[in-house]
Structure formats: C-alpha cells, structure tokens
PDB file of C-alpha atoms in Angstrom:
ATOM      1  CA  UNK A   1     129.960 122.572 137.089  1.00  0.00           C
ATOM      2  CA  UNK A   2     126.196 122.087 137.248  1.00  0.00           C
ATOM      3  CA  UNK A   3     124.518 121.066 134.004  1.00  0.00           C
ATOM      4  CA  UNK A   4     121.302 122.633 135.253  1.00  0.00           C
ATOM      5  CA  UNK A   5     123.048 125.918 135.967  1.00  0.00           C
ATOM      6  CA  UNK A   6     124.652 126.054 132.530  1.00  0.00           C
ATOM      7  CA  UNK A   7     121.385 125.129 130.828  1.00  0.00           C
ATOM      8  CA  UNK A   8     119.478 127.791 132.750  1.00  0.00           C
ATOM      9  CA  UNK A   9     122.105 130.401 131.874  1.00  0.00           C
ATOM     10  CA  UNK A  10     121.988 129.381 128.213  1.00  0.00           C
ATOM     11  CA  UNK A  11     118.194 129.708 128.142  1.00  0.00           C
ATOM     12  CA  UNK A  12     118.463 133.143 129.743  1.00  0.00           C
ATOM     13  CA  UNK A  13     120.975 134.118 127.077  1.00  0.00           C
ATOM     14  CA  UNK A  14     118.706 132.872 124.303  1.00  0.00           C
ATOM     15  CA  UNK A  15     115.833 134.967 125.660  1.00  0.00           C
ATOM     16  CA  UNK A  16     118.085 138.009 126.057  1.00  0.00           C
ATOM     17  CA  UNK A  17     119.413 137.601 122.527  1.00  0.00           C
ATOM     18  CA  UNK A  18     115.930 137.227 121.074  1.00  0.00           C
ATOM     19  CA  UNK A  19     114.762 140.310 122.951  1.00  0.00           C
ATOM     20  CA  UNK A  20     117.755 142.464 122.020  1.00  0.00           C
ATOM     21  CA  UNK A  21     116.669 143.539 118.488  1.00  0.00           C
ATOM     22  CA  UNK A  22     113.253 144.944 119.525  1.00  0.00           C
ATOM     23  CA  UNK A  23     114.876 146.904 122.362  1.00  0.00           C
ATOM     24  CA  UNK A  24     117.717 148.104 120.141  1.00  0.00           C
ATOM     25  CA  UNK A  25     115.223 149.226 117.506  1.00  0.00           C
ATOM     26  CA  UNK A  26     114.380 152.229 119.690  1.00  0.00           C
ATOM     27  CA  UNK A  27     117.849 153.627 118.936  1.00  0.00           C
ATOM     28  CA  UNK A  28     118.571 152.072 115.541  1.00  0.00           C
ATOM     29  CA  UNK A  29     115.192 152.233 113.843  1.00  0.00           C
ATOM     30  CA  UNK A  30     115.831 148.870 112.181  1.00  0.00           C
ATOM     31  CA  UNK A  31     115.004 145.302 113.140  1.00  0.00           C
ATOM     32  CA  UNK A  32     117.781 142.796 113.779  1.00  0.00           C
ATOM     33  CA  UNK A  33     118.002 139.052 113.343  1.00  0.00           C
ATOM     34  CA  UNK A  34     116.565 137.405 116.430  1.00  0.00           C
ATOM     35  CA  UNK A  35     117.713 133.876 115.623  1.00  0.00           C
ATOM     36  CA  UNK A  36     121.380 134.758 115.290  1.00  0.00           C
ATOM     37  CA  UNK A  37     121.414 136.921 118.404  1.00  0.00           C
ATOM     38  CA  UNK A  38     119.559 134.274 120.385  1.00  0.00           C
ATOM     39  CA  UNK A  39     122.345 131.823 119.580  1.00  0.00           C
ATOM     40  CA  UNK A  40     125.024 134.362 120.493  1.00  0.00           C
ATOM     41  CA  UNK A  41     123.256 135.107 123.773  1.00  0.00           C
ATOM     42  CA  UNK A  42     122.941 131.438 124.606  1.00  0.00           C
ATOM     43  CA  UNK A  43     126.629 130.755 123.990  1.00  0.00           C
ATOM     44  CA  UNK A  44     127.731 133.884 125.871  1.00  0.00           C
ATOM     45  CA  UNK A  45     125.698 133.153 128.997  1.00  0.00           C
ATOM     46  CA  UNK A  46     126.449 129.431 128.984  1.00  0.00           C
ATOM     47  CA  UNK A  47     130.164 130.235 128.758  1.00  0.00           C
ATOM     48  CA  UNK A  48     129.925 132.529 131.773  1.00  0.00           C
ATOM     49  CA  UNK A  49     128.118 129.831 133.738  1.00  0.00           C
ATOM     50  CA  UNK A  50     130.838 127.315 132.894  1.00  0.00           C
ATOM     51  CA  UNK A  51     133.592 129.755 133.846  1.00  0.00           C
ATOM     52  CA  UNK A  52     132.060 131.072 137.078  1.00  0.00           C
ATOM     53  CA  UNK A  53     130.084 128.068 138.250  1.00  0.00           C
ATOM     54  CA  UNK A  54     128.251 128.702 141.503  1.00  0.00           C
ATOM     55  CA  UNK A  55     129.988 132.035 142.141  1.00  0.00           C
ATOM     56  CA  UNK A  56     127.335 134.332 143.651  1.00  0.00           C
ATOM     57  CA  UNK A  57     128.498 136.987 141.182  1.00  0.00           C
ATOM     58  CA  UNK A  58     127.220 134.961 138.194  1.00  0.00           C
ATOM     59  CA  UNK A  59     123.854 136.802 138.044  1.00  0.00           C
ATOM     60  CA  UNK A  60     125.702 140.123 137.795  1.00  0.00           C
ATOM     61  CA  UNK A  61     127.747 138.860 134.855  1.00  0.00           C
ATOM     62  CA  UNK A  62     124.637 137.489 133.133  1.00  0.00           C
ATOM     63  CA  UNK A  63     122.793 140.789 133.540  1.00  0.00           C
ATOM     64  CA  UNK A  64     125.689 142.764 132.089  1.00  0.00           C
ATOM     65  CA  UNK A  65     125.907 140.288 129.203  1.00  0.00           C
ATOM     66  CA  UNK A  66     122.185 140.634 128.501  1.00  0.00           C
ATOM     67  CA  UNK A  67     122.378 144.425 128.272  1.00  0.00           C
ATOM     68  CA  UNK A  68     125.624 144.063 126.356  1.00  0.00           C
ATOM     69  CA  UNK A  69     123.799 142.235 123.560  1.00  0.00           C
ATOM     70  CA  UNK A  70     121.571 145.268 123.042  1.00  0.00           C
ATOM     71  CA  UNK A  71     124.550 147.612 123.152  1.00  0.00           C
ATOM     72  CA  UNK A  72     126.380 145.559 120.533  1.00  0.00           C
ATOM     73  CA  UNK A  73     123.380 145.659 118.194  1.00  0.00           C
ATOM     74  CA  UNK A  74     123.013 149.426 118.537  1.00  0.00           C
ATOM     75  CA  UNK A  75     126.722 150.131 118.088  1.00  0.00           C
ATOM     76  CA  UNK A  76     126.966 147.928 115.006  1.00  0.00           C
ATOM     77  CA  UNK A  77     123.923 149.585 113.476  1.00  0.00           C
ATOM     78  CA  UNK A  78     124.595 153.249 114.167  1.00  0.00           C
ATOM     79  CA  UNK A  79     127.953 153.657 115.958  1.00  0.00           C
ATOM     80  CA  UNK A  80     126.311 154.631 119.249  1.00  0.00           C
ATOM     81  CA  UNK A  81     126.452 153.386 122.816  1.00  0.00           C
ATOM     82  CA  UNK A  82     123.429 155.130 124.357  1.00  0.00           C
ATOM     83  CA  UNK A  83     123.934 156.392 127.890  1.00  0.00           C
ATOM     84  CA  UNK A  84     120.696 154.805 129.223  1.00  0.00           C
ATOM     85  CA  UNK A  85     121.819 151.355 128.112  1.00  0.00           C
ATOM     86  CA  UNK A  86     125.361 151.795 129.419  1.00  0.00           C
ATOM     87  CA  UNK A  87     123.947 153.041 132.717  1.00  0.00           C
ATOM     88  CA  UNK A  88     121.570 150.063 132.894  1.00  0.00           C
ATOM     89  CA  UNK A  89     124.504 147.671 132.435  1.00  0.00           C
ATOM     90  CA  UNK A  90     126.472 149.504 135.116  1.00  0.00           C
ATOM     91  CA  UNK A  91     123.632 149.516 137.629  1.00  0.00           C
ATOM     92  CA  UNK A  92     122.867 145.845 136.981  1.00  0.00           C
ATOM     93  CA  UNK A  93     126.506 144.905 137.420  1.00  0.00           C
ATOM     94  CA  UNK A  94     126.957 146.925 140.588  1.00  0.00           C
ATOM     95  CA  UNK A  95     123.729 145.681 142.184  1.00  0.00           C
ATOM     96  CA  UNK A  96     124.568 142.085 141.345  1.00  0.00           C
ATOM     97  CA  UNK A  97     128.099 142.346 142.716  1.00  0.00           C
ATOM     98  CA  UNK A  98     126.863 144.119 145.843  1.00  0.00           C
ATOM     99  CA  UNK A  99     124.506 141.224 146.566  1.00  0.00           C
ATOM    100  CA  UNK A 100     127.297 138.740 145.791  1.00  0.00           C
ATOM    101  CA  UNK A 101     129.673 140.508 148.193  1.00  0.00           C
ATOM    102  CA  UNK A 102     127.060 140.455 150.955  1.00  0.00           C
ATOM    103  CA  UNK A 103     126.206 136.786 150.355  1.00  0.00           C
ATOM    104  CA  UNK A 104     129.844 135.705 150.243  1.00  0.00           C
ATOM    105  CA  UNK A 105     130.930 138.054 153.039  1.00  0.00           C
ATOM    106  CA  UNK A 106     133.651 139.579 150.853  1.00  0.00           C
ATOM    107  CA  UNK A 107     133.144 143.358 150.801  1.00  0.00           C
ATOM    108  CA  UNK A 108     136.800 143.842 149.939  1.00  0.00           C
ATOM    109  CA  UNK A 109     136.220 142.113 146.629  1.00  0.00           C
ATOM    110  CA  UNK A 110     133.588 144.695 145.751  1.00  0.00           C
ATOM    111  CA  UNK A 111     136.081 147.459 146.472  1.00  0.00           C
ATOM    112  CA  UNK A 112     138.549 145.833 144.079  1.00  0.00           C
ATOM    113  CA  UNK A 113     135.780 145.671 141.461  1.00  0.00           C
ATOM    114  CA  UNK A 114     135.097 149.384 141.906  1.00  0.00           C
ATOM    115  CA  UNK A 115     138.814 150.090 141.612  1.00  0.00           C
ATOM    116  CA  UNK A 116     138.817 148.069 138.394  1.00  0.00           C
ATOM    117  CA  UNK A 117     136.014 150.216 137.008  1.00  0.00           C
ATOM    118  CA  UNK A 118     137.889 153.396 137.940  1.00  0.00           C
ATOM    119  CA  UNK A 119     141.117 152.127 136.390  1.00  0.00           C
ATOM    120  CA  UNK A 120     139.329 151.139 133.187  1.00  0.00           C
ATOM    121  CA  UNK A 121     137.661 154.539 132.996  1.00  0.00           C
ATOM    122  CA  UNK A 122     140.915 156.413 133.528  1.00  0.00           C
ATOM    123  CA  UNK A 123     142.834 154.295 131.038  1.00  0.00           C
ATOM    124  CA  UNK A 124     140.248 154.699 128.316  1.00  0.00           C
ATOM    125  CA  UNK A 125     139.928 158.435 128.922  1.00  0.00           C
ATOM    126  CA  UNK A 126     143.638 158.728 128.191  1.00  0.00           C
ATOM    127  CA  UNK A 127     143.285 156.591 125.062  1.00  0.00           C
ATOM    128  CA  UNK A 128     140.307 158.638 123.855  1.00  0.00           C
ATOM    129  CA  UNK A 129     142.267 161.876 124.269  1.00  0.00           C
ATOM    130  CA  UNK A 130     145.251 160.697 122.236  1.00  0.00           C
ATOM    131  CA  UNK A 131     145.700 162.453 118.873  1.00  0.00           C
ATOM    132  CA  UNK A 132     143.981 160.468 116.143  1.00  0.00           C
ATOM    133  CA  UNK A 133     142.066 158.275 118.573  1.00  0.00           C
ATOM    134  CA  UNK A 134     138.769 156.933 117.286  1.00  0.00           C
ATOM    135  CA  UNK A 135     137.450 156.003 120.695  1.00  0.00           C
ATOM    136  CA  UNK A 136     134.277 157.790 121.702  1.00  0.00           C
ATOM    137  CA  UNK A 137     133.223 158.550 125.242  1.00  0.00           C
ATOM    138  CA  UNK A 138     130.534 155.918 124.917  1.00  0.00           C
ATOM    139  CA  UNK A 139     133.403 153.430 124.637  1.00  0.00           C
ATOM    140  CA  UNK A 140     135.031 154.996 127.693  1.00  0.00           C
ATOM    141  CA  UNK A 141     131.873 154.618 129.762  1.00  0.00           C
ATOM    142  CA  UNK A 142     131.330 151.033 128.620  1.00  0.00           C
ATOM    143  CA  UNK A 143     134.947 150.197 129.496  1.00  0.00           C
ATOM    144  CA  UNK A 144     134.308 151.469 133.028  1.00  0.00           C
ATOM    145  CA  UNK A 145     131.164 149.356 133.304  1.00  0.00           C
ATOM    146  CA  UNK A 146     133.004 146.233 132.132  1.00  0.00           C
ATOM    147  CA  UNK A 147     135.918 146.990 134.438  1.00  0.00           C
ATOM    148  CA  UNK A 148     133.593 146.385 137.379  1.00  0.00           C
ATOM    149  CA  UNK A 149     132.967 142.632 136.843  1.00  0.00           C
ATOM    150  CA  UNK A 150     136.469 142.129 135.468  1.00  0.00           C
ATOM    151  CA  UNK A 151     137.915 143.723 138.600  1.00  0.00           C
ATOM    152  CA  UNK A 152     135.818 141.317 140.669  1.00  0.00           C
ATOM    153  CA  UNK A 153     137.722 138.454 139.013  1.00  0.00           C
ATOM    154  CA  UNK A 154     141.141 139.960 139.758  1.00  0.00           C
ATOM    155  CA  UNK A 155     143.786 142.275 138.405  1.00  0.00           C
ATOM    156  CA  UNK A 156     145.132 139.834 135.820  1.00  0.00           C
ATOM    157  CA  UNK A 157     141.642 139.336 134.396  1.00  0.00           C
ATOM    158  CA  UNK A 158     141.115 143.095 134.315  1.00  0.00           C
ATOM    159  CA  UNK A 159     144.381 143.579 132.428  1.00  0.00           C
ATOM    160  CA  UNK A 160     143.433 140.899 129.934  1.00  0.00           C
ATOM    161  CA  UNK A 161     140.003 142.452 129.522  1.00  0.00           C
ATOM    162  CA  UNK A 162     141.602 145.794 128.719  1.00  0.00           C
ATOM    163  CA  UNK A 163     144.007 144.291 126.172  1.00  0.00           C
ATOM    164  CA  UNK A 164     141.836 141.795 124.291  1.00  0.00           C
ATOM    165  CA  UNK A 165     139.385 144.318 122.771  1.00  0.00           C
ATOM    166  CA  UNK A 166     142.221 146.046 120.931  1.00  0.00           C
ATOM    167  CA  UNK A 167     143.580 142.751 119.632  1.00  0.00           C
ATOM    168  CA  UNK A 168     140.143 141.591 118.502  1.00  0.00           C
ATOM    169  CA  UNK A 169     139.359 144.920 116.880  1.00  0.00           C
ATOM    170  CA  UNK A 170     142.706 144.916 115.125  1.00  0.00           C
ATOM    171  CA  UNK A 171     142.048 141.494 113.610  1.00  0.00           C
ATOM    172  CA  UNK A 172     138.580 142.552 112.436  1.00  0.00           C
ATOM    173  CA  UNK A 173     139.853 145.801 110.926  1.00  0.00           C
ATOM    174  CA  UNK A 174     142.665 144.019 109.079  1.00  0.00           C
ATOM    175  CA  UNK A 175     140.203 141.491 107.710  1.00  0.00           C
ATOM    176  CA  UNK A 176     137.816 144.197 106.514  1.00  0.00           C
ATOM    177  CA  UNK A 177     140.668 146.148 104.934  1.00  0.00           C
ATOM    178  CA  UNK A 178     141.939 143.032 103.169  1.00  0.00           C
ATOM    179  CA  UNK A 179     138.428 142.348 101.848  1.00  0.00           C
ATOM    180  CA  UNK A 180     138.123 146.012 100.812  1.00  0.00           C
ATOM    181  CA  UNK A 181     134.965 146.381 102.858  1.00  0.00           C
ATOM    182  CA  UNK A 182     136.282 149.497 104.593  1.00  0.00           C
ATOM    183  CA  UNK A 183     138.943 152.168 104.147  1.00  0.00           C
ATOM    184  CA  UNK A 184     141.480 153.343 106.701  1.00  0.00           C
ATOM    185  CA  UNK A 185     139.320 156.332 107.587  1.00  0.00           C
ATOM    186  CA  UNK A 186     136.029 154.393 107.858  1.00  0.00           C
ATOM    187  CA  UNK A 187     134.511 154.784 111.337  1.00  0.00           C
ATOM    188  CA  UNK A 188     133.897 151.409 112.983  1.00  0.00           C
ATOM    189  CA  UNK A 189     132.201 150.422 116.240  1.00  0.00           C
ATOM    190  CA  UNK A 190     134.415 149.449 119.170  1.00  0.00           C
ATOM    191  CA  UNK A 191     131.697 148.432 121.639  1.00  0.00           C
ATOM    192  CA  UNK A 192     131.355 144.848 120.338  1.00  0.00           C
ATOM    193  CA  UNK A 193     135.118 144.348 120.718  1.00  0.00           C
ATOM    194  CA  UNK A 194     134.963 145.681 124.283  1.00  0.00           C
ATOM    195  CA  UNK A 195     132.163 143.263 125.130  1.00  0.00           C
ATOM    196  CA  UNK A 196     133.771 140.281 123.409  1.00  0.00           C
ATOM    197  CA  UNK A 197     137.141 140.979 125.018  1.00  0.00           C
ATOM    198  CA  UNK A 198     135.597 141.208 128.474  1.00  0.00           C
ATOM    199  CA  UNK A 199     133.703 137.962 127.888  1.00  0.00           C
ATOM    200  CA  UNK A 200     136.836 136.108 126.777  1.00  0.00           C
ATOM    201  CA  UNK A 201     138.782 137.478 129.749  1.00  0.00           C
ATOM    202  CA  UNK A 202     136.087 136.199 132.111  1.00  0.00           C
ATOM    203  CA  UNK A 203     136.249 132.763 130.501  1.00  0.00           C
ATOM    204  CA  UNK A 204     140.012 132.657 130.922  1.00  0.00           C
ATOM    205  CA  UNK A 205     139.961 133.888 134.547  1.00  0.00           C
TER     206      UNK A 205
END
C-alpha cells in the first residue's frame, strides 16, 4: 500500500465531496453541507485506495465514487436518481475499466464486469416488479452501474454488493421507525444504501 496513493485518493475524495452539493443543487434546489461531504468523500476514496492498491482499475472506482456522492445527495434530498448522473457514473466506470483491462491485458475481466452489470440490472428489475416493492427504476439503473466495478472484483464481491444494501437499509429503517422519525409507509431513498453497500463490498474484496 502506497501512502502517497492513499493520500492522493483521499484528497480527490475531499474535492469531490466539497463539489457535490453545488452540482446536486441543480436537481435539489437546496445547498448541502460541504464540510461533511468532503470528509465522507475523503474516507470513501481513501478506503478504495487501501483496498485496491495499485490496481489499474482504481481510477474507475474513484470516478464512480465521486459521481456517487452527488447521487446520494440528490436522492436524500428529493428521492431521485437523475438519469444524467447515473449515466455519467456508468460511462466513467466503463471507460476506466476499459483502460484498466487494456493496461493489464485482461479483457476477460472486463467481460465479467459487464456480466456483473447485466446480472445486477436483471436482479433489481425483478425486485422492482415485486408487489409492494419500493424500488424505483433509478435504483435499478444505479444497481447496474455499480454491478460493473463489483463484477470486476469477482462474483463473490458482486454477490456481497447486491446483499449489503438491503441489510444496511433495513438497519436504517428500523432505527428511524424506533425513533418515530418515519412511518411504515414513508418513502425513503435507497440510492445511498446501494452506494454504501457497493463501497463496503469493494473494501472486503
């Protein structure tokens, strides 16, 4: 693990976190807290650098994380995952992994990543279509985008990345219900749980 690499990733995350509220304001209409998001971004990107090290795919993960910060802010503020932002995360992830596959000479790994994205998309489509499901198709699209880097890390990491968001969301919902902050029928964002679950799965890969 390179201290310089981790420090550089953390600084990138701080900048991404600080820049997320102004970008998100286009969709939310409200300003966020730059200081808190800067810290979150720094921790998120530093964690990825520690987990992946000198893997040529690290830039792809950092780019997806940077866009993910904006998506989390928007979803928390107005229960939306705008298509342009989701598409930006997907394009950044694919471009980064394509370069990584060419640099490392592992095109097969990119195919597995694409299969991971397809599997995530299909799985979440089925979940969204279940009676009583509260998943939106923004969540489905984001799951597909996150399935791409998770698939790059392997099938076990992909499976963990698909499971953890539901566990994390369940804990948050139970806590909010216990504190009487929400009711059973209160709509809640799922995008932050998707992003956090994918991040944790990458750390545990």
